[in-house]
Coordinates of C-alpha atoms in Angstrom, one line a residue:
M1 CA 0.0 0.0 0.0
C2 CA 1.4 3.4 -0.9
G3 CA 0.6 6.9 -1.9
I4 CA 1.0 8.5 -5.3
S5 CA 1.0 12.1 -6.6
G6 CA 1.9 13.9 -9.7
W7 CA 1.8 16.8 -12.1
F8 CA 1.2 16.8 -15.9
D9 CA 1.3 19.7 -18.3
L10 CA -1.8 19.6 -20.6
K11 CA -0.5 22.4 -22.7
A12 CA 3.2 22.0 -23.4
P13 CA 6.2 20.1 -22.1
R14 CA 7.2 22.7 -19.6
L15 CA 9.7 21.8 -16.8
P16 CA 7.9 20.4 -13.8
D17 CA 8.0 22.3 -10.5
R18 CA 10.0 19.8 -8.5
A19 CA 9.4 21.5 -5.2
L20 CA 5.6 21.3 -5.7
V21 CA 5.7 17.6 -6.5
R22 CA 7.9 16.9 -3.5
A23 CA 5.5 18.9 -1.3
M24 CA 2.5 17.0 -2.7
N25 CA 4.3 13.7 -1.9
D26 CA 5.3 14.8 1.6
A27 CA 1.6 15.6 2.3
I28 CA 0.8 11.9 2.0
R29 CA 3.9 10.6 3.8
H30 CA 1.6 8.6 6.2
R31 CA 0.6 6.4 3.3
G32 CA 4.1 5.2 2.8
P33 CA 6.6 5.6 5.6
D34 CA 9.2 3.2 4.1
G35 CA 10.5 5.5 1.4
D36 CA 9.9 7.9 -1.4
G37 CA 10.8 8.2 -5.1
F38 CA 10.4 10.7 -7.9
H39 CA 10.6 10.9 -11.7
F40 CA 10.9 14.2 -13.5
E41 CA 11.1 15.1 -17.2
P42 CA 9.7 17.9 -19.3
G43 CA 5.9 18.0 -19.0
V44 CA 5.6 15.4 -16.1
G45 CA 6.5 14.9 -12.5
L46 CA 5.7 11.8 -10.5
G47 CA 6.0 11.1 -6.8
H48 CA 5.6 8.0 -4.7
R49 CA 5.5 7.0 -1.0
R50 CA 6.1 3.4 -0.3
L51 CA 4.6 1.0 2.4
A52 CA 6.7 -2.1 1.6
V53 CA 4.5 -5.2 1.5
I54 CA 5.7 -7.4 -1.4
D55 CA 9.3 -7.6 -2.7
L56 CA 10.8 -5.4 0.0
V57 CA 14.2 -5.1 -1.7
T58 CA 13.5 -4.4 -5.4
G59 CA 10.0 -3.0 -5.4
D60 CA 10.8 0.7 -5.1
Q61 CA 8.9 3.2 -7.3
P62 CA 8.6 5.0 -9.6
M63 CA 9.4 1.8 -11.6
H64 CA 10.5 1.9 -15.2
S65 CA 9.9 -0.6 -17.9
G66 CA 12.8 -2.6 -19.3
N67 CA 13.0 -0.5 -22.4
G68 CA 12.6 2.7 -20.5
D69 CA 9.5 3.7 -22.4
A70 CA 7.1 3.7 -19.4
C71 CA 7.2 4.8 -15.8
L72 CA 4.7 3.7 -13.2
I73 CA 3.6 4.8 -9.7
F74 CA 1.2 2.4 -8.1
N75 CA -0.9 2.2 -4.9
G76 CA -2.5 -1.2 -4.0
E77 CA -2.0 -4.9 -4.5
I78 CA -2.5 -7.1 -7.6
Y79 CA -3.6 -10.5 -6.3
N80 CA -3.2 -12.4 -9.5
F81 CA 0.2 -10.9 -10.4
R82 CA 1.9 -14.4 -10.4
E83 CA -0.6 -15.8 -12.9
L84 CA -0.3 -12.6 -15.0
R85 CA 3.5 -12.8 -14.8
A86 CA 3.5 -16.3 -16.2
E87 CA 1.1 -15.3 -19.0
L88 CA 3.3 -12.3 -19.9
E89 CA 6.4 -14.4 -19.8
S90 CA 4.8 -16.8 -22.3
C91 CA 4.3 -13.7 -24.5
G92 CA 8.0 -12.9 -24.4
H93 CA 8.2 -10.5 -21.5
S94 CA 11.0 -10.7 -19.0
F95 CA 11.1 -9.5 -15.4
K96 CA 13.8 -8.2 -13.1
T97 CA 11.8 -8.1 -9.8
R98 CA 9.2 -10.2 -7.9
S99 CA 6.8 -7.3 -7.5
D100 CA 3.3 -6.8 -8.8
T101 CA 4.3 -3.3 -9.9
E102 CA 6.5 -4.6 -12.7
V103 CA 3.6 -6.9 -13.8
I104 CA 1.5 -3.8 -14.4
L105 CA 4.2 -2.2 -16.5
E106 CA 4.5 -5.3 -18.7
A107 CA 0.8 -5.7 -18.9
W108 CA 0.6 -2.1 -20.3
A109 CA 3.3 -3.0 -22.8
E110 CA 1.2 -6.0 -23.9
W111 CA -2.4 -4.7 -23.7
G112 CA -2.2 -0.9 -23.4
P113 CA -5.2 0.6 -21.6
D114 CA -7.0 -2.8 -21.6
C115 CA -4.4 -4.0 -19.1
V116 CA -6.8 -3.0 -16.2
N117 CA -9.3 -5.7 -17.4
H118 CA -6.5 -8.3 -16.7
L119 CA -5.9 -7.1 -13.1
T120 CA -7.5 -8.6 -10.0
G121 CA -6.9 -6.5 -7.0
M122 CA -7.2 -3.0 -5.5
F123 CA -5.3 -0.3 -7.2
A124 CA -4.9 3.3 -8.2
F125 CA -1.9 4.0 -10.5
A126 CA -0.5 6.5 -12.9
L127 CA 1.6 5.4 -15.9
W128 CA 3.6 7.7 -18.1
D129 CA 4.3 6.4 -21.6
R130 CA 6.9 8.6 -23.3
R131 CA 6.5 6.9 -26.7
D132 CA 3.2 8.8 -27.4
E133 CA 3.5 11.2 -24.4
T134 CA 0.4 9.9 -22.6
L135 CA -0.5 9.7 -18.9
F136 CA -2.8 6.9 -18.0
L137 CA -4.7 7.0 -14.7
A138 CA -6.6 4.0 -13.4
R139 CA -8.7 3.1 -10.3
D140 CA -9.8 -0.4 -9.2
R141 CA -13.3 -1.7 -9.9
L142 CA -15.0 -1.2 -6.5
G143 CA -13.1 1.9 -5.3
E144 CA -10.8 0.4 -2.6
K145 CA -8.0 2.7 -3.5
P146 CA -8.6 6.5 -4.1
L147 CA -7.4 8.9 -6.7
Y148 CA -8.2 12.6 -6.8
Y149 CA -7.3 15.2 -9.5
A150 CA -7.7 18.8 -10.5
I151 CA -7.1 20.9 -13.6
L152 CA -5.3 24.1 -12.7
P153 CA -5.7 27.5 -14.3
D154 CA -2.3 27.2 -16.0
Q155 CA -3.6 24.1 -17.9
S156 CA -1.7 21.6 -15.8
L157 CA -3.2 18.6 -14.1
V158 CA -2.4 17.5 -10.5
F159 CA -3.4 14.2 -9.0
A160 CA -2.9 12.4 -5.6
S161 CA -4.1 9.5 -3.5
E162 CA -5.7 12.0 -1.1
I163 CA -7.0 15.6 -1.4
K164 CA -4.3 16.7 1.0
G165 CA -1.8 15.8 -1.7
L166 CA -3.3 18.4 -4.0
L167 CA -3.4 21.2 -1.5
P168 CA 0.2 22.3 -1.8
S169 CA -0.5 23.8 -5.2
P170 CA -1.0 27.5 -4.9
L171 CA -3.1 27.5 -8.0
L172 CA -5.7 25.1 -6.6
D173 CA -9.1 26.7 -6.3
R174 CA -10.6 25.7 -3.0
T175 CA -14.1 27.1 -3.6
I176 CA -16.7 25.0 -1.7
D177 CA -19.2 23.1 -3.8
P178 CA -22.7 23.8 -2.4
C179 CA -23.9 20.5 -4.0
A180 CA -21.3 18.7 -1.9
V181 CA -22.7 20.3 1.2
E182 CA -26.2 19.1 0.3
E183 CA -24.9 15.6 -0.3
F184 CA -23.0 15.5 3.0
F185 CA -26.0 16.5 5.1
A186 CA -28.4 14.3 3.2
L187 CA -26.3 11.1 2.9
G188 CA -23.5 11.6 5.5
Y189 CA -20.8 11.5 2.7
I190 CA -19.9 13.3 -0.5
A191 CA -20.4 11.0 -3.5
E192 CA -17.7 10.5 -6.1
P193 CA -16.8 12.1 -8.4
R194 CA -17.7 15.2 -6.4
T195 CA -15.6 16.4 -3.5
I196 CA -16.1 19.3 -1.1
Y197 CA -14.1 21.5 -3.5
A198 CA -15.8 22.4 -6.8
N199 CA -12.6 22.1 -8.7
V200 CA -11.3 18.8 -7.3
K201 CA -12.7 15.5 -8.5
Q202 CA -12.3 11.9 -7.5
M203 CA -12.0 9.3 -10.3
P204 CA -15.0 7.0 -9.9
A205 CA -14.4 3.4 -9.1
G206 CA -13.9 1.2 -12.2
T207 CA -12.7 4.0 -14.5
T208 CA -9.5 5.1 -16.3
M209 CA -8.3 8.3 -17.8
L210 CA -6.0 8.5 -20.9
I211 CA -4.5 12.0 -21.0
R212 CA -2.7 13.6 -23.9
R213 CA -1.5 17.2 -24.4
G214 CA -3.9 19.4 -26.2
R215 CA -6.9 17.3 -25.5
Q216 CA -9.5 17.5 -22.7
P217 CA -9.1 14.6 -20.3
S218 CA -12.1 12.3 -20.1
V219 CA -13.0 9.5 -17.7
Q220 CA -13.8 6.1 -19.3
R221 CA -15.6 3.3 -17.5
Y222 CA -14.1 -0.2 -17.9
W223 CA -16.1 -2.2 -15.4
D224 CA -19.6 -2.2 -13.8
P225 CA -21.1 -4.8 -11.4
A226 CA -23.1 -7.3 -13.4
P227 CA -24.9 -10.4 -12.0
A228 CA -23.2 -13.5 -13.2
A229 CA -25.0 -16.6 -14.4
I230 CA -24.8 -19.3 -11.8
D231 CA -24.6 -22.8 -13.2
N232 CA -26.9 -25.6 -12.0
H233 CA -24.1 -27.5 -10.3
E234 CA -23.3 -24.5 -8.1
M235 CA -27.0 -23.8 -7.4
S236 CA -27.3 -27.3 -6.1
R237 CA -24.5 -26.8 -3.6
L238 CA -24.5 -23.0 -2.9
D239 CA -23.1 -23.2 0.6
D240 CA -20.0 -25.1 -0.4
A241 CA -19.6 -23.0 -3.7
L242 CA -19.6 -19.8 -1.7
L243 CA -17.0 -21.1 0.8
E244 CA -14.8 -22.5 -2.0
R245 CA -14.8 -19.2 -3.9
L246 CA -14.2 -17.1 -0.8
E247 CA -11.5 -19.4 0.5
R248 CA -9.6 -19.1 -2.8
I249 CA -9.8 -15.3 -2.6
V250 CA -8.7 -15.2 1.1
K251 CA -5.7 -17.4 0.2
A252 CA -4.7 -15.1 -2.6
Q253 CA -4.9 -12.1 -0.4
L254 CA -2.6 -13.6 2.2
V255 CA 0.4 -13.2 0.0
A256 CA 2.8 -10.7 1.6
D257 CA 6.4 -10.4 2.8
V258 CA 5.2 -8.8 6.1
P259 CA 2.9 -9.9 8.9
V260 CA -0.9 -10.2 8.0
G261 CA -3.8 -10.1 10.5
T262 CA -7.5 -9.9 10.4
F263 CA -10.3 -7.7 11.9
L264 CA -12.8 -9.5 14.0
S265 CA -15.9 -7.5 15.1
G266 CA -17.9 -10.5 16.2
G267 CA -20.3 -10.0 13.3
V268 CA -21.1 -12.4 10.5
D269 CA -18.7 -11.1 7.8
S270 CA -15.5 -10.6 9.8
S271 CA -16.1 -14.0 11.6
G272 CA -16.3 -15.8 8.3
V273 CA -13.2 -14.1 6.9
T274 CA -11.3 -14.8 10.1
A275 CA -12.3 -18.5 10.0
L276 CA -11.2 -18.9 6.4
M277 CA -7.9 -17.2 7.1
A278 CA -7.4 -19.6 10.0
R279 CA -8.1 -22.5 7.7
T280 CA -5.7 -21.2 5.0
A281 CA -2.9 -19.4 6.7
P282 CA 0.3 -21.4 7.6
D283 CA 0.6 -19.7 11.0
T284 CA -1.6 -18.8 13.9
V285 CA -4.0 -16.0 12.9
T286 CA -3.9 -12.7 14.8
A287 CA -7.3 -11.1 15.1
F288 CA -8.1 -7.5 16.3
T289 CA -11.2 -6.3 18.0
I290 CA -12.4 -2.9 19.3
G291 CA -15.0 -3.0 22.0
F292 CA -17.0 -0.5 24.0
H293 CA -17.6 -0.2 27.8
S294 CA -21.4 0.0 27.1
R295 CA -22.9 -3.5 26.5
E296 CA -25.3 -1.9 24.0
F297 CA -22.5 -1.4 21.6
D298 CA -20.0 -4.1 22.6
E299 CA -19.6 -7.3 20.6
T300 CA -16.3 -8.5 22.1
E301 CA -18.1 -11.5 23.7
Y302 CA -19.0 -12.9 20.3
A303 CA -15.6 -12.0 18.8
S304 CA -13.9 -13.9 21.6
L305 CA -16.0 -17.0 20.9
V306 CA -15.0 -16.9 17.2
A307 CA -11.4 -16.3 18.0
K308 CA -11.3 -19.2 20.4
H309 CA -13.0 -21.5 17.9
C310 CA -10.4 -20.5 15.3
A311 CA -7.5 -20.8 17.7
A312 CA -6.6 -17.2 16.9
H313 CA -4.4 -14.9 18.9
H314 CA -7.0 -12.4 19.9
I315 CA -6.1 -8.8 20.8
I316 CA -8.8 -6.6 22.2
D317 CA -8.9 -2.9 23.0
R318 CA -11.9 -0.6 23.9
M319 CA -13.0 2.9 23.0
Q320 CA -12.3 5.4 25.8
G321 CA -15.0 7.9 26.8
D322 CA -16.2 10.3 24.1
E323 CA -12.8 10.3 22.3
T324 CA -12.8 14.1 22.0
D325 CA -9.2 14.2 20.8
L326 CA -9.9 11.8 17.9
V327 CA -13.1 13.7 17.0
E328 CA -10.9 16.8 16.5
R329 CA -8.5 14.8 14.2
L330 CA -11.1 13.4 11.8
P331 CA -11.3 16.4 9.4
A332 CA -7.5 16.2 8.9
I333 CA -7.7 12.5 8.2
F334 CA -10.5 12.8 5.6
D335 CA -9.7 16.2 4.1
E336 CA -13.4 17.0 3.7
P337 CA -16.6 16.6 5.8
F338 CA -17.2 12.9 6.5
G339 CA -20.3 11.9 8.5
D340 CA -19.9 8.2 9.4
S341 CA -19.2 8.2 13.1
S342 CA -18.0 4.6 13.0
A343 CA -14.8 6.2 11.6
M344 CA -13.8 6.6 15.2
P345 CA -13.8 2.9 16.3
T346 CA -12.5 2.0 12.8
F347 CA -9.5 4.4 13.4
R348 CA -8.8 2.8 16.8
L349 CA -9.0 -0.7 15.2
M350 CA -6.4 0.3 12.6
Q351 CA -4.2 1.8 15.3
L352 CA -4.5 -1.4 17.3
A353 CA -3.7 -3.6 14.4
R354 CA -0.7 -1.6 13.2
K355 CA 1.1 -2.3 16.4
S356 CA 1.4 -5.9 15.3
V357 CA 0.9 -6.2 11.6
T358 CA 1.3 -4.3 8.3
V359 CA -1.6 -5.9 6.5
A360 CA -5.1 -6.9 7.7
L361 CA -8.1 -8.6 6.1
S362 CA -11.5 -7.0 6.5
G363 CA -15.1 -8.4 6.2
D364 CA -16.5 -5.3 4.4
G365 CA -18.8 -6.0 1.5
G366 CA -21.0 -8.7 3.0
D367 CA -23.9 -6.4 3.7
E368 CA -24.0 -5.0 0.2
L369 CA -23.6 -8.4 -1.5
F370 CA -25.8 -10.6 0.7
S371 CA -28.6 -8.2 1.7
G372 CA -27.4 -7.5 5.2
Y373 CA -28.9 -4.1 5.7
R374 CA -32.4 -3.9 7.1
R375 CA -33.2 -1.2 4.6
Y376 CA -33.3 -3.8 1.8
G377 CA -36.2 -5.5 3.4
F378 CA -38.1 -2.3 4.0
H379 CA -37.5 -1.2 0.4
A380 CA -38.7 -4.5 -1.0
R381 CA -41.9 -4.4 1.1
E382 CA -42.5 -0.8 0.0
E383 CA -42.0 -1.7 -3.6
N384 CA -44.6 -4.4 -3.3
L385 CA -47.1 -1.8 -2.0
R386 CA -46.2 0.6 -4.8
R387 CA -47.0 -2.1 -7.3
L388 CA -50.5 -2.6 -5.8
L389 CA -51.5 1.0 -5.7
P390 CA -51.2 3.5 -8.6
A391 CA -49.2 6.7 -7.9
A392 CA -52.3 8.8 -8.3
I393 CA -53.9 7.1 -5.3
R394 CA -50.7 6.3 -3.3
G395 CA -49.2 9.8 -3.3
P396 CA -52.1 11.7 -1.7
L397 CA -53.1 8.8 0.6
F398 CA -49.7 8.1 2.2
G399 CA -48.6 11.7 1.9
T400 CA -51.6 12.7 4.1
L401 CA -51.0 9.9 6.6
A402 CA -47.3 11.0 6.9
N403 CA -48.4 14.6 7.7
F404 CA -50.7 13.5 10.5
Y405 CA -48.9 10.5 12.0
P406 CA -46.7 11.4 15.0
Q407 CA -43.0 11.1 14.5
F408 CA -41.1 8.7 16.7
D409 CA -37.4 9.2 15.8
N410 CA -36.2 7.2 18.7
A411 CA -38.5 4.2 18.1
P412 CA -37.6 1.0 16.3
R413 CA -38.1 1.3 12.5
F414 CA -41.3 -0.7 12.4
L415 CA -42.9 1.8 14.8
R416 CA -41.8 4.8 12.7
A417 CA -44.8 4.6 10.4
R418 CA -44.5 8.3 9.4
H419 CA -41.2 7.5 7.7
T420 CA -42.8 4.5 5.9
F421 CA -45.8 6.6 4.8
H422 CA -43.6 9.3 3.4
E423 CA -41.5 6.8 1.5
L424 CA -44.7 5.1 0.1
S425 CA -46.0 8.5 -1.1
V426 CA -43.1 8.9 -3.6
D427 CA -41.6 6.9 -6.4
S428 CA -39.1 4.0 -5.9
R429 CA -35.9 6.1 -6.3
M430 CA -37.0 8.8 -4.0
G431 CA -38.3 6.2 -1.6
Y432 CA -34.9 4.5 -1.4
F433 CA -33.2 7.9 -1.0
L434 CA -35.5 8.6 2.0
N435 CA -34.6 5.2 3.3
V436 CA -30.8 5.9 3.3
S437 CA -30.8 9.6 4.0
V438 CA -29.4 10.9 7.3
L439 CA -31.3 14.2 7.5
A440 CA -34.7 14.5 5.8
D441 CA -35.5 17.3 3.4
D442 CA -37.4 19.4 6.0
A443 CA -34.5 19.1 8.4
R444 CA -31.9 20.2 5.8
N445 CA -34.2 23.0 4.8
A446 CA -34.3 24.3 8.4
L447 CA -30.6 23.8 8.9
F448 CA -29.3 25.4 5.6
S449 CA -28.7 29.1 5.4
D450 CA -30.6 31.2 2.9
G451 CA -27.4 31.7 0.9
L452 CA -26.7 28.0 0.7
K453 CA -30.2 27.3 -0.5
R454 CA -29.9 29.9 -3.2
S455 CA -26.6 28.6 -4.4
L456 CA -27.9 25.0 -4.7
Q457 CA -30.2 26.2 -7.5
G458 CA -32.6 23.3 -6.9
Y459 CA -30.0 20.6 -6.7
H460 CA -31.2 17.6 -4.6
A461 CA -29.0 14.8 -3.3
V462 CA -31.4 12.2 -4.7
E463 CA -29.5 12.8 -8.0
V464 CA -26.7 10.7 -6.5
L465 CA -28.9 7.6 -6.5
N466 CA -30.8 8.5 -9.7
A467 CA -27.5 8.4 -11.6
F468 CA -27.3 4.7 -11.0
A469 CA -30.8 3.4 -10.2
G470 CA -31.8 3.5 -13.9
A471 CA -28.6 1.6 -15.0
A472 CA -29.1 -1.3 -12.5
P473 CA -28.9 -4.6 -14.5
T474 CA -32.0 -6.0 -12.8
D475 CA -35.6 -5.3 -12.0
D476 CA -35.4 -7.0 -8.6
P477 CA -35.8 -4.3 -6.0
I478 CA -33.3 -5.7 -3.5
T479 CA -30.6 -6.4 -6.1
R480 CA -31.2 -2.9 -7.6
A481 CA -30.7 -1.4 -4.2
Q482 CA -27.6 -3.4 -3.7
Y483 CA -26.3 -2.2 -7.0
V484 CA -27.0 1.4 -6.1
D485 CA -25.2 1.0 -2.8
L486 CA -22.2 -0.6 -4.6
K487 CA -21.9 2.5 -6.7
T488 CA -22.5 5.1 -4.0
W489 CA -22.4 4.1 -0.3
L490 CA -19.7 1.5 -0.6
P491 CA -16.9 3.6 -2.3
S492 CA -17.9 7.0 -0.9
D493 CA -18.5 6.0 2.7
I494 CA -17.4 2.5 3.6
L495 CA -14.2 2.2 1.6
T496 CA -13.3 5.8 2.1
K497 CA -13.5 5.3 5.8
V498 CA -11.4 2.1 5.6
D499 CA -8.7 3.6 3.4
R500 CA -8.2 6.9 5.3
T501 CA -8.2 5.4 8.8
A502 CA -5.9 2.6 7.7
M503 CA -3.5 4.8 5.9
A504 CA -3.4 7.3 8.7
N505 CA -1.9 4.5 10.6
S506 CA 0.3 3.2 7.7
L507 CA -1.7 -0.1 7.5
E508 CA -2.8 -1.9 4.4
V509 CA -6.4 -3.4 4.5
R510 CA -7.5 -6.0 2.0
V511 CA -11.2 -6.9 1.5
P512 CA -11.8 -10.4 0.2
M513 CA -15.5 -10.1 -0.5
L514 CA -14.8 -7.3 -2.9
D515 CA -13.0 -9.5 -5.4
H516 CA -14.9 -8.4 -8.5
T517 CA -15.6 -12.0 -9.6
F518 CA -17.1 -12.7 -6.2
V519 CA -19.2 -9.5 -6.4
D520 CA -20.7 -10.5 -9.8
W521 CA -21.3 -14.0 -8.5
A522 CA -23.1 -12.8 -5.4
L523 CA -25.3 -10.4 -7.4
G524 CA -26.3 -13.3 -9.6
L525 CA -28.0 -15.0 -6.6
P526 CA -31.8 -14.7 -6.4
S527 CA -32.5 -12.2 -3.6
A528 CA -34.8 -14.7 -1.9
L529 CA -31.8 -16.8 -1.0
N530 CA -30.3 -13.9 0.9
R531 CA -33.3 -12.3 2.6
R532 CA -36.4 -13.7 4.3
G533 CA -38.6 -10.9 5.9
S534 CA -36.4 -9.0 8.3
E535 CA -33.5 -11.4 8.2
G536 CA -30.7 -10.9 5.7
K537 CA -27.5 -12.7 4.7
I538 CA -29.3 -16.1 5.0
L539 CA -27.0 -17.9 2.6
L540 CA -23.9 -16.4 4.0
K541 CA -24.8 -17.3 7.6
R542 CA -25.7 -20.8 6.5
A543 CA -22.4 -21.3 4.8
F544 CA -20.5 -19.8 7.7
E545 CA -22.2 -22.2 10.1
K546 CA -19.6 -24.7 8.9
L547 CA -16.8 -22.4 10.2
V548 CA -17.9 -20.6 13.4
P549 CA -20.3 -21.1 16.3
R550 CA -23.9 -20.8 15.2
N551 CA -24.9 -18.5 18.0
T552 CA -22.4 -15.8 16.8
L553 CA -24.2 -15.7 13.4
H554 CA -27.9 -15.8 14.3
R555 CA -28.5 -12.7 16.4
P556 CA -29.6 -9.1 15.9
K557 CA -27.3 -7.0 13.7
Q558 CA -25.4 -4.4 15.8
G559 CA -23.1 -2.6 13.4
F560 CA -20.0 -0.6 14.4
S561 CA -21.7 2.4 16.0
V562 CA -20.8 4.7 18.9
P563 CA -23.0 6.2 21.6
L564 CA -23.4 9.6 20.0
A565 CA -26.6 10.5 21.8
K566 CA -24.8 10.1 25.1
W567 CA -21.7 12.0 24.0
F568 CA -23.7 15.0 22.8
R569 CA -25.4 15.2 26.2
G570 CA -21.9 15.5 27.6
A571 CA -18.6 16.9 26.5
L572 CA -19.3 17.0 22.8
G573 CA -22.4 19.0 23.2
T574 CA -20.6 21.5 25.5
F575 CA -17.8 21.9 22.9
L576 CA -20.3 22.5 20.1
E577 CA -22.1 25.1 22.2
Q578 CA -18.7 26.8 22.8
K579 CA -18.0 26.9 19.1
L580 CA -21.2 28.8 18.6
K581 CA -20.3 31.3 21.2
D582 CA -16.7 31.8 20.0
E583 CA -16.8 31.8 16.2
F584 CA -19.0 29.6 14.1
S585 CA -17.0 28.9 10.9
A586 CA -19.9 27.3 9.1
A587 CA -22.2 30.3 9.6
E588 CA -22.1 31.0 5.8
Y589 CA -23.7 27.7 5.2
L590 CA -25.8 26.8 8.3
N591 CA -28.5 28.5 10.2
I592 CA -27.1 29.2 13.7
A593 CA -30.6 29.5 15.3
T594 CA -31.4 26.0 14.1
V595 CA -28.1 24.6 15.4
R596 CA -28.8 26.1 18.8
R597 CA -32.3 24.6 18.8
L598 CA -31.0 21.1 17.9
I599 CA -28.4 21.3 20.7
G600 CA -31.0 22.5 23.2
E601 CA -33.5 19.8 22.3
H602 CA -31.0 17.1 22.5
Q603 CA -29.4 18.1 25.8
A604 CA -32.9 18.5 27.4
G605 CA -33.8 15.0 26.2
R606 CA -36.7 16.2 24.1
A607 CA -35.3 14.6 20.9
D608 CA -32.4 12.6 19.7
N609 CA -30.6 15.0 17.4
S610 CA -27.3 13.2 17.6
R611 CA -27.0 12.4 13.9
A612 CA -27.6 16.0 12.9
L613 CA -25.2 17.3 15.6
W614 CA -22.5 14.9 14.4
L615 CA -22.8 16.2 10.8
I616 CA -22.8 19.8 12.1
W617 CA -19.7 19.1 14.2
M618 CA -17.8 17.5 11.2
F619 CA -18.8 20.3 8.9
E620 CA -17.9 23.0 11.4
S621 CA -14.5 21.3 12.1
F622 CA -13.7 21.2 8.4
M623 CA -14.6 24.8 7.9
E624 CA -12.4 25.8 10.9
R625 CA -9.5 24.2 9.1
E626 CA -10.4 25.9 5.8
H627 CA -10.5 29.3 7.5
A628 CA -7.2 28.7 9.2
A629 CA -5.6 27.6 5.9
S630 CA -7.1 30.6 4.1
A631 CA -5.6 32.9 6.7
Q632 CA -2.2 31.2 6.4
R633 CA -2.3 31.6 2.6
A634 CA -3.1 35.2 2.8
F635 CA -0.3 35.8 5.3
T636 CA 2.2 33.9 3.1
Q637 CA 1.2 35.9 0.0
H638 CA 1.4 39.2 1.9
A639 CA 4.9 38.3 3.2
A640 CA 6.0 37.4 -0.3
R641 CA 4.8 40.7 -1.7
T642 CA 6.6 42.5 1.1
L643 CA 9.9 40.8 0.5
S644 CA 9.6 41.4 -3.3
N645 CA 9.2 45.1 -2.6

């Protein structure tokens, strides 16, 4: 796992600003503490930070092809690099190292831009080919590894693994995108390709960009999730077929020249991955768990049962209090507002694991692939009702019921009929948006300042989901929702959280269930095999019963959440109140009176506004950093003008 950064002249082969590229690379030092490397020539500058995992001696980057025509910087792991190497050797290619990096270089020489279709793994890379003076950028299929870019006013392009890698450029326009603010408060994340900055974009998962001077760069999609056809033999033995596929993937992802461990939350997905690792790995598995002092959030009991069953070395730590110090660090880790509060225990988990290993396996992806989220069941039932009643009747009927039914935000979902009525009053896409949104339309309308509402010009975050709902390769409501989540929630929330918290601790995380062949296979399963009423992941649980104790699998889903409601009735609420009294940096975007009301209601126990308050805190903390950075830039520019005079 590494970090990459670079500069490319879109206009002419001007000499690169070496100091800028070095500063960009230094900004992502945490992604690769084991060394750095650079390549400069007219029109291009490439930087690399290395976290050594495979071929520790000869795997340094940038790496050049044997004939010197191509130069590569690469972040990630290619799990089928040995098979690809053998295939390329049969085509006449020779190799000097044992690294997967060199395999990408030779794959480019053999297949050009189509090389990405031959790669199995997680990756983001930049390849400079001096033969035709092209820069090729690529990102893996599911979005495990990030890649951001911006086109500057001087017609140069900068790119980096994280937004912070772009910020050293004095030409970068840091104007806030109001649509990103809408997405953040609606969904809890900013969906790719958008970022908080209007002029910074993230390459979407499963895309490439071939860049030539004098031409406008354009993003090309090379992969999209597509349900695979499952043959009759596999259908007759699905439990074993699932385990066989996943075990092969886990085995491939254990390849490393450094220690490898696994995360073990005690939930279904991580338990299965841990058990498969224990079955496959040559040595005792080391498993890491973060717990909570509150039993309501703690799953260490179940994690310990699985660890004992797998004969794993189990290391447990617990969250301490309200973690105020970590809360303050999150904006610097993510570079933009990020609303998933589970980033805190995830960060502590990464921190814990890094003390013992350099690589860890994760169980992420199971919910999206095997219908684990309760919202899939709600959405399917609502879709059935939508089919029974025409929109002309359904809209007025359920819209009226939603207006009159009391709102119970703290009640279990099945008692929150107002939410269900509201979702039934609209079409399928808006209904699913309401299902996944963090703050409802009326809550955002009350929270946003008049200026922000004007600048949105009617933009609504449902467009994030609309962009993919119509392209879903199925009419099944659950599989369609899973597809939308794979395109939005997974890369922009889950995988962003995993990458940033892991890389902040210089840890590589691998996700077996996101092998693209496994994704397509899982999507090809009839949704009835995965969900029955309120219970999801039926097939996955049944298969994992062969690996771990049954009582760890068949229990209510807990998730990896933190006691926000309690925290905001304590120190976090007090700190947020103090921010309002001192200087509220987000005042340009948020209505201060509404923020005060939300704090007051929550602390008095009249409502649970913790989700809204968390988003406000994250946005305010980000804006504080922006204001400080703006002041520093102004000071630096003033000092430079003074010296020049």
